[in-house]
């Protein structure tokens, strides 16, 4: 997705060879028009797949997932990293290991909000080592629903997430794929086509 | 906003006299079309006020705030409850006391994302005791920006949030105002006009 890559090039900050900061349009500030276009692009890619529900993870997944659910006209649920005071239901819970934070955290979703036989599209802002994606897939499996695919805004293709997911047979659609962050610079697998 | 009140009546669960659960459309699952209508309604109410930025708090504020920012065509930033690994900037930070959780937590926003002289609309999912709203106002004040008003999806009018904010001179626009949650039932300040 060219416009997303242009945003990354113009506004992203390479913190180190592993970490890209996109706080001005995706992770902290959010660019609403870009999110709308991201939702439309995921909708184009998954529009024929009979998606009944979108599952994402708070907080940074919510904006692209909401715009996708609006475009696909399907329901949206976000897994929580902490238990809410109103989460009195039984929960599906999975553990996610974060390499960057070097910690394990639980993610969960109310059982009533993920039904058997649903066709689920997982949306997330980043794909790196695939651990958050695997946690979300685990929640869907616990519900006996199907993962139709994963829609990722930014894939760090130099990390093993995509390979892990594809080896398990999952379809991964990433809107921007980054081959490396060396020399303080973002390099995409496919170069940008237009000027910003 | 009639449609919101209908959603609350049909899908909300009264946990006790203080707590209303709206996990099926606002706080955990999100109803995208309702969020769009909420954004349009806030846009109607604040469309003439020269808003340059919307500020909300992760996670449940993000969906209504995103739809409002899309409708008003302005920027959006969400304050974080925890520090992100890419939040390397200096931060504005404020402490928020949660009565329901009986704990104090810090909320913060990168200084680069909230500029002096901006005209800020604060959006949040709930207004109860007003503590989260006061924390967000504090962040705006630290940035020497102006709070134009507060847009609240659900106001628990039997709690003191609105009174506290209005006494300080802030404009509060709530889309649904609940007068009480007694007898396991939601009662609005203004009764619902249409049937669901």
mmCIF file with all atom_site columns, N, CA and C in Angstrom, chain A residues 119-161:
data_model
loop_
_atom_site.group_PDB
_atom_site.id
_atom_site.type_symbol
_atom_site.label_atom_id
_atom_site.label_alt_id
_atom_site.label_comp_id
_atom_site.label_asym_id
_atom_site.label_entity_id
_atom_site.label_seq_id
_atom_site.pdbx_PDB_ins_code
_atom_site.Cartn_x
_atom_site.Cartn_y
_atom_site.Cartn_z
_atom_site.occupancy
_atom_site.B_iso_or_equiv
_atom_site.pdbx_formal_charge
_atom_site.auth_seq_id
_atom_site.auth_comp_id
_atom_site.auth_asym_id
_atom_site.auth_atom_id
_atom_site.pdbx_PDB_model_num
ATOM 1   N N  . UNK A 1 119 ? -16.135 -16.909 11.139 1.00 0.00 ? 119 UNK A N  1
ATOM 2   C CA . UNK A 1 119 ? -14.992 -16.772 10.234 1.00 0.00 ? 119 UNK A CA 1
ATOM 3   C C  . UNK A 1 119 ? -14.274 -15.470 10.593 1.00 0.00 ? 119 UNK A C  1
ATOM 4   N N  . UNK A 1 120 ? -13.095 -15.616 11.186 1.00 0.00 ? 120 UNK A N  1
ATOM 5   C CA . UNK A 1 120 ? -12.436 -14.495 11.857 1.00 0.00 ? 120 UNK A CA 1
ATOM 6   C C  . UNK A 1 120 ? -11.250 -13.985 11.047 1.00 0.00 ? 120 UNK A C  1
ATOM 7   N N  . UNK A 1 121 ? -11.216 -12.675 10.867 1.00 0.00 ? 121 UNK A N  1
ATOM 8   C CA . UNK A 1 121 ? -10.039 -11.988 10.327 1.00 0.00 ? 121 UNK A CA 1
ATOM 9   C C  . UNK A 1 121 ? -9.323  -11.323 11.499 1.00 0.00 ? 121 UNK A C  1
ATOM 10  N N  . UNK A 1 122 ? -8.049  -11.663 11.676 1.00 0.00 ? 122 UNK A N  1
ATOM 11  C CA . UNK A 1 122 ? -7.241  -11.045 12.733 1.00 0.00 ? 122 UNK A CA 1
ATOM 12  C C  . UNK A 1 122 ? -6.509  -9.841  12.143 1.00 0.00 ? 122 UNK A C  1
ATOM 13  N N  . UNK A 1 123 ? -6.653  -8.702  12.794 1.00 0.00 ? 123 UNK A N  1
ATOM 14  C CA . UNK A 1 123 ? -5.976  -7.478  12.344 1.00 0.00 ? 123 UNK A CA 1
ATOM 15  C C  . UNK A 1 123 ? -5.011  -7.035  13.444 1.00 0.00 ? 123 UNK A C  1
ATOM 16  N N  . UNK A 1 124 ? -3.794  -6.664  13.055 1.00 0.00 ? 124 UNK A N  1
ATOM 17  C CA . UNK A 1 124 ? -2.890  -6.083  14.054 1.00 0.00 ? 124 UNK A CA 1
ATOM 18  C C  . UNK A 1 124 ? -2.009  -5.024  13.399 1.00 0.00 ? 124 UNK A C  1
ATOM 19  N N  . UNK A 1 125 ? -1.467  -4.151  14.235 1.00 0.00 ? 125 UNK A N  1
ATOM 20  C CA . UNK A 1 125 ? -0.663  -3.049  13.679 1.00 0.00 ? 125 UNK A CA 1
ATOM 21  C C  . UNK A 1 125 ? 0.703   -3.532  13.201 1.00 0.00 ? 125 UNK A C  1
ATOM 22  N N  . UNK A 1 126 ? 1.334   -4.431  13.948 1.00 0.00 ? 126 UNK A N  1
ATOM 23  C CA . UNK A 1 126 ? 2.672   -4.916  13.600 1.00 0.00 ? 126 UNK A CA 1
ATOM 24  C C  . UNK A 1 126 ? 2.714   -6.439  13.574 1.00 0.00 ? 126 UNK A C  1
ATOM 25  N N  . UNK A 1 127 ? 3.547   -6.980  12.702 1.00 0.00 ? 127 UNK A N  1
ATOM 26  C CA . UNK A 1 127 ? 3.916   -8.396  12.764 1.00 0.00 ? 127 UNK A CA 1
ATOM 27  C C  . UNK A 1 127 ? 5.441   -8.449  12.863 1.00 0.00 ? 127 UNK A C  1
ATOM 28  N N  . UNK A 1 128 ? 5.936   -9.019  13.946 1.00 0.00 ? 128 UNK A N  1
ATOM 29  C CA . UNK A 1 128 ? 7.385   -9.109  14.141 1.00 0.00 ? 128 UNK A CA 1
ATOM 30  C C  . UNK A 1 128 ? 7.731   -10.581 14.350 1.00 0.00 ? 128 UNK A C  1
ATOM 31  N N  . UNK A 1 129 ? 7.632   -11.040 15.581 1.00 0.00 ? 129 UNK A N  1
ATOM 32  C CA . UNK A 1 129 ? 7.920   -12.441 15.875 1.00 0.00 ? 129 UNK A CA 1
ATOM 33  C C  . UNK A 1 129 ? 6.669   -13.328 15.862 1.00 0.00 ? 129 UNK A C  1
ATOM 34  N N  . UNK A 1 130 ? 5.542   -12.716 15.649 1.00 0.00 ? 130 UNK A N  1
ATOM 35  C CA . UNK A 1 130 ? 4.312   -13.489 15.470 1.00 0.00 ? 130 UNK A CA 1
ATOM 36  C C  . UNK A 1 130 ? 3.662   -13.948 16.754 1.00 0.00 ? 130 UNK A C  1
ATOM 37  N N  . UNK A 1 131 ? 4.186   -13.539 17.891 1.00 0.00 ? 131 UNK A N  1
ATOM 38  C CA . UNK A 1 131 ? 3.675   -14.071 19.153 1.00 0.00 ? 131 UNK A CA 1
ATOM 39  C C  . UNK A 1 131 ? 2.274   -13.551 19.474 1.00 0.00 ? 131 UNK A C  1
ATOM 40  N N  . UNK A 1 132 ? 2.031   -12.271 19.219 1.00 0.00 ? 132 UNK A N  1
ATOM 41  C CA . UNK A 1 132 ? 0.686   -11.736 19.452 1.00 0.00 ? 132 UNK A CA 1
ATOM 42  C C  . UNK A 1 132 ? -0.306  -12.403 18.513 1.00 0.00 ? 132 UNK A C  1
ATOM 43  N N  . UNK A 1 133 ? 0.101   -12.589 17.254 1.00 0.00 ? 133 UNK A N  1
ATOM 44  C CA . UNK A 1 133 ? -0.775  -13.254 16.279 1.00 0.00 ? 133 UNK A CA 1
ATOM 45  C C  . UNK A 1 133 ? -1.102  -14.674 16.732 1.00 0.00 ? 133 UNK A C  1
ATOM 46  N N  . UNK A 1 134 ? -0.100  -15.397 17.213 1.00 0.00 ? 134 UNK A N  1
ATOM 47  C CA . UNK A 1 134 ? -0.334  -16.769 17.683 1.00 0.00 ? 134 UNK A CA 1
ATOM 48  C C  . UNK A 1 134 ? -1.282  -16.788 18.880 1.00 0.00 ? 134 UNK A C  1
ATOM 49  N N  . UNK A 1 135 ? -1.154  -15.799 19.749 1.00 0.00 ? 135 UNK A N  1
ATOM 50  C CA . UNK A 1 135 ? -2.061  -15.693 20.886 1.00 0.00 ? 135 UNK A CA 1
ATOM 51  C C  . UNK A 1 135 ? -3.494  -15.461 20.436 1.00 0.00 ? 135 UNK A C  1
ATOM 52  N N  . UNK A 1 136 ? -3.671  -14.584 19.454 1.00 0.00 ? 136 UNK A N  1
ATOM 53  C CA . UNK A 1 136 ? -5.016  -14.310 18.934 1.00 0.00 ? 136 UNK A CA 1
ATOM 54  C C  . UNK A 1 136 ? -5.584  -15.543 18.229 1.00 0.00 ? 136 UNK A C  1
ATOM 55  N N  . UNK A 1 137 ? -4.734  -16.232 17.456 1.00 0.00 ? 137 UNK A N  1
ATOM 56  C CA . UNK A 1 137 ? -5.164  -17.475 16.794 1.00 0.00 ? 137 UNK A CA 1
ATOM 57  C C  . UNK A 1 137 ? -5.608  -18.497 17.842 1.00 0.00 ? 137 UNK A C  1
ATOM 58  N N  . UNK A 1 138 ? -4.859  -18.581 18.924 1.00 0.00 ? 138 UNK A N  1
ATOM 59  C CA . UNK A 1 138 ? -5.195  -19.506 20.010 1.00 0.00 ? 138 UNK A CA 1
ATOM 60  C C  . UNK A 1 138 ? -6.586  -19.206 20.575 1.00 0.00 ? 138 UNK A C  1
ATOM 61  N N  . UNK A 1 139 ? -6.901  -17.913 20.751 1.00 0.00 ? 139 UNK A N  1
ATOM 62  C CA . UNK A 1 139 ? -8.235  -17.542 21.252 1.00 0.00 ? 139 UNK A CA 1
ATOM 63  C C  . UNK A 1 139 ? -9.323  -18.010 20.289 1.00 0.00 ? 139 UNK A C  1
ATOM 64  N N  . UNK A 1 140 ? -9.067  -17.824 18.981 1.00 0.00 ? 140 UNK A N  1
ATOM 65  C CA . UNK A 1 140 ? -10.055 -18.242 17.970 1.00 0.00 ? 140 UNK A CA 1
ATOM 66  C C  . UNK A 1 140 ? -10.225 -19.764 18.005 1.00 0.00 ? 140 UNK A C  1
ATOM 67  N N  . UNK A 1 141 ? -9.111  -20.468 18.120 1.00 0.00 ? 141 UNK A N  1
ATOM 68  C CA . UNK A 1 141 ? -9.173  -21.938 18.187 1.00 0.00 ? 141 UNK A CA 1
ATOM 69  C C  . UNK A 1 141 ? -9.944  -22.415 19.414 1.00 0.00 ? 141 UNK A C  1
ATOM 70  N N  . UNK A 1 142 ? -9.721  -21.757 20.535 1.00 0.00 ? 142 UNK A N  1
ATOM 71  C CA . UNK A 1 142 ? -10.448 -22.141 21.749 1.00 0.00 ? 142 UNK A CA 1
ATOM 72  C C  . UNK A 1 142 ? -11.957 -21.998 21.557 1.00 0.00 ? 142 UNK A C  1
ATOM 73  N N  . UNK A 1 143 ? -12.334 -21.001 20.749 1.00 0.00 ? 143 UNK A N  1
ATOM 74  C CA . UNK A 1 143 ? -13.761 -20.781 20.488 1.00 0.00 ? 143 UNK A CA 1
ATOM 75  C C  . UNK A 1 143 ? -14.304 -21.726 19.419 1.00 0.00 ? 143 UNK A C  1
ATOM 76  N N  . UNK A 1 144 ? -13.438 -22.548 18.850 1.00 0.00 ? 144 UNK A N  1
ATOM 77  C CA . UNK A 1 144 ? -13.802 -23.426 17.727 1.00 0.00 ? 144 UNK A CA 1
ATOM 78  C C  . UNK A 1 144 ? -14.311 -22.633 16.523 1.00 0.00 ? 144 UNK A C  1
ATOM 79  N N  . UNK A 1 145 ? -13.748 -21.441 16.354 1.00 0.00 ? 145 UNK A N  1
ATOM 80  C CA . UNK A 1 145 ? -14.029 -20.633 15.168 1.00 0.00 ? 145 UNK A CA 1
ATOM 81  C C  . UNK A 1 145 ? -12.851 -20.793 14.205 1.00 0.00 ? 145 UNK A C  1
ATOM 82  N N  . UNK A 1 146 ? -12.958 -20.208 13.004 1.00 0.00 ? 146 UNK A N  1
ATOM 83  C CA . UNK A 1 146 ? -11.893 -20.353 12.000 1.00 0.00 ? 146 UNK A CA 1
ATOM 84  C C  . UNK A 1 146 ? -11.163 -19.036 11.781 1.00 0.00 ? 146 UNK A C  1
ATOM 85  N N  . UNK A 1 147 ? -9.846  -19.119 11.674 1.00 0.00 ? 147 UNK A N  1
ATOM 86  C CA . UNK A 1 147 ? -9.056  -17.958 11.274 1.00 0.00 ? 147 UNK A CA 1
ATOM 87  C C  . UNK A 1 147 ? -8.978  -17.958 9.747  1.00 0.00 ? 147 UNK A C  1
ATOM 88  N N  . UNK A 1 148 ? -9.587  -16.951 9.135  1.00 0.00 ? 148 UNK A N  1
ATOM 89  C CA . UNK A 1 148 ? -9.559  -16.855 7.667  1.00 0.00 ? 148 UNK A CA 1
ATOM 90  C C  . UNK A 1 148 ? -8.229  -16.289 7.205  1.00 0.00 ? 148 UNK A C  1
ATOM 91  N N  . UNK A 1 149 ? -7.677  -15.387 7.964  1.00 0.00 ? 149 UNK A N  1
ATOM 92  C CA . UNK A 1 149 ? -6.386  -14.803 7.603  1.00 0.00 ? 149 UNK A CA 1
ATOM 93  C C  . UNK A 1 149 ? -5.993  -13.745 8.600  1.00 0.00 ? 149 UNK A C  1
ATOM 94  N N  . UNK A 1 150 ? -4.806  -13.183 8.352  1.00 0.00 ? 150 UNK A N  1
ATOM 95  C CA . UNK A 1 150 ? -4.290  -12.122 9.216  1.00 0.00 ? 150 UNK A CA 1
ATOM 96  C C  . UNK A 1 150 ? -3.981  -10.903 8.362  1.00 0.00 ? 150 UNK A C  1
ATOM 97  N N  . UNK A 1 151 ? -4.515  -9.768  8.770  1.00 0.00 ? 151 UNK A N  1
ATOM 98  C CA . UNK A 1 151 ? -4.241  -8.507  8.100  1.00 0.00 ? 151 UNK A CA 1
ATOM 99  C C  . UNK A 1 151 ? -3.328  -7.666  8.974  1.00 0.00 ? 151 UNK A C  1
ATOM 100 N N  . UNK A 1 152 ? -2.138  -7.393  8.464  1.00 0.00 ? 152 UNK A N  1
ATOM 101 C CA . UNK A 1 152 ? -1.108  -6.705  9.242  1.00 0.00 ? 152 UNK A CA 1
ATOM 102 C C  . UNK A 1 152 ? -0.820  -5.352  8.595  1.00 0.00 ? 152 UNK A C  1
ATOM 103 N N  . UNK A 1 153 ? -0.750  -4.312  9.406  1.00 0.00 ? 153 UNK A N  1
ATOM 104 C CA . UNK A 1 153 ? -0.445  -3.001  8.837  1.00 0.00 ? 153 UNK A CA 1
ATOM 105 C C  . UNK A 1 153 ? 1.030   -2.939  8.447  1.00 0.00 ? 153 UNK A C  1
ATOM 106 N N  . UNK A 1 154 ? 1.923   -3.206  9.384  1.00 0.00 ? 154 UNK A N  1
ATOM 107 C CA . UNK A 1 154 ? 3.359   -3.132  9.102  1.00 0.00 ? 154 UNK A CA 1
ATOM 108 C C  . UNK A 1 154 ? 4.025   -4.452  9.493  1.00 0.00 ? 154 UNK A C  1
ATOM 109 N N  . UNK A 1 155 ? 4.638   -5.086  8.515  1.00 0.00 ? 155 UNK A N  1
ATOM 110 C CA . UNK A 1 155 ? 5.350   -6.342  8.769  1.00 0.00 ? 155 UNK A CA 1
ATOM 111 C C  . UNK A 1 155 ? 6.847   -6.080  8.775  1.00 0.00 ? 155 UNK A C  1
ATOM 112 N N  . UNK A 1 156 ? 7.495   -6.510  9.842  1.00 0.00 ? 156 UNK A N  1
ATOM 113 C CA . UNK A 1 156 ? 8.960   -6.473  9.864  1.00 0.00 ? 156 UNK A CA 1
ATOM 114 C C  . UNK A 1 156 ? 9.417   -7.824  9.318  1.00 0.00 ? 156 UNK A C  1
ATOM 115 N N  . UNK A 1 157 ? 9.671   -7.834  8.015  1.00 0.00 ? 157 UNK A N  1
ATOM 116 C CA . UNK A 1 157 ? 9.889   -9.105  7.307  1.00 0.00 ? 157 UNK A CA 1
ATOM 117 C C  . UNK A 1 157 ? 11.220  -9.756  7.665  1.00 0.00 ? 157 UNK A C  1
ATOM 118 N N  . UNK A 1 158 ? 12.074  -9.031  8.340  1.00 0.00 ? 158 UNK A N  1
ATOM 119 C CA . UNK A 1 158 ? 13.358  -9.591  8.770  1.00 0.00 ? 158 UNK A CA 1
ATOM 120 C C  . UNK A 1 158 ? 13.216  -10.351 10.091 1.00 0.00 ? 158 UNK A C  1
ATOM 121 N N  . UNK A 1 159 ? 12.013  -10.341 10.652 1.00 0.00 ? 159 UNK A N  1
ATOM 122 C CA . UNK A 1 159 ? 11.742  -11.123 11.850 1.00 0.00 ? 159 UNK A CA 1
ATOM 123 C C  . UNK A 1 159 ? 10.829  -12.291 11.450 1.00 0.00 ? 159 UNK A C  1
ATOM 124 N N  . UNK A 1 160 ? 10.758  -13.344 12.245 1.00 0.00 ? 160 UNK A N  1
ATOM 125 C CA . UNK A 1 160 ? 10.202  -14.604 11.723 1.00 0.00 ? 160 UNK A CA 1
ATOM 126 C C  . UNK A 1 160 ? 8.683   -14.756 11.734 1.00 0.00 ? 160 UNK A C  1
ATOM 127 N N  . UNK A 1 161 ? 7.933   -13.697 12.093 1.00 0.00 ? 161 UNK A N  1
ATOM 128 C CA . UNK A 1 161 ? 6.488   -13.828 12.251 1.00 0.00 ? 161 UNK A CA 1
ATOM 129 C C  . UNK A 1 161 ? 5.768   -14.432 11.053 1.00 0.00 ? 161 UNK A C  1
#
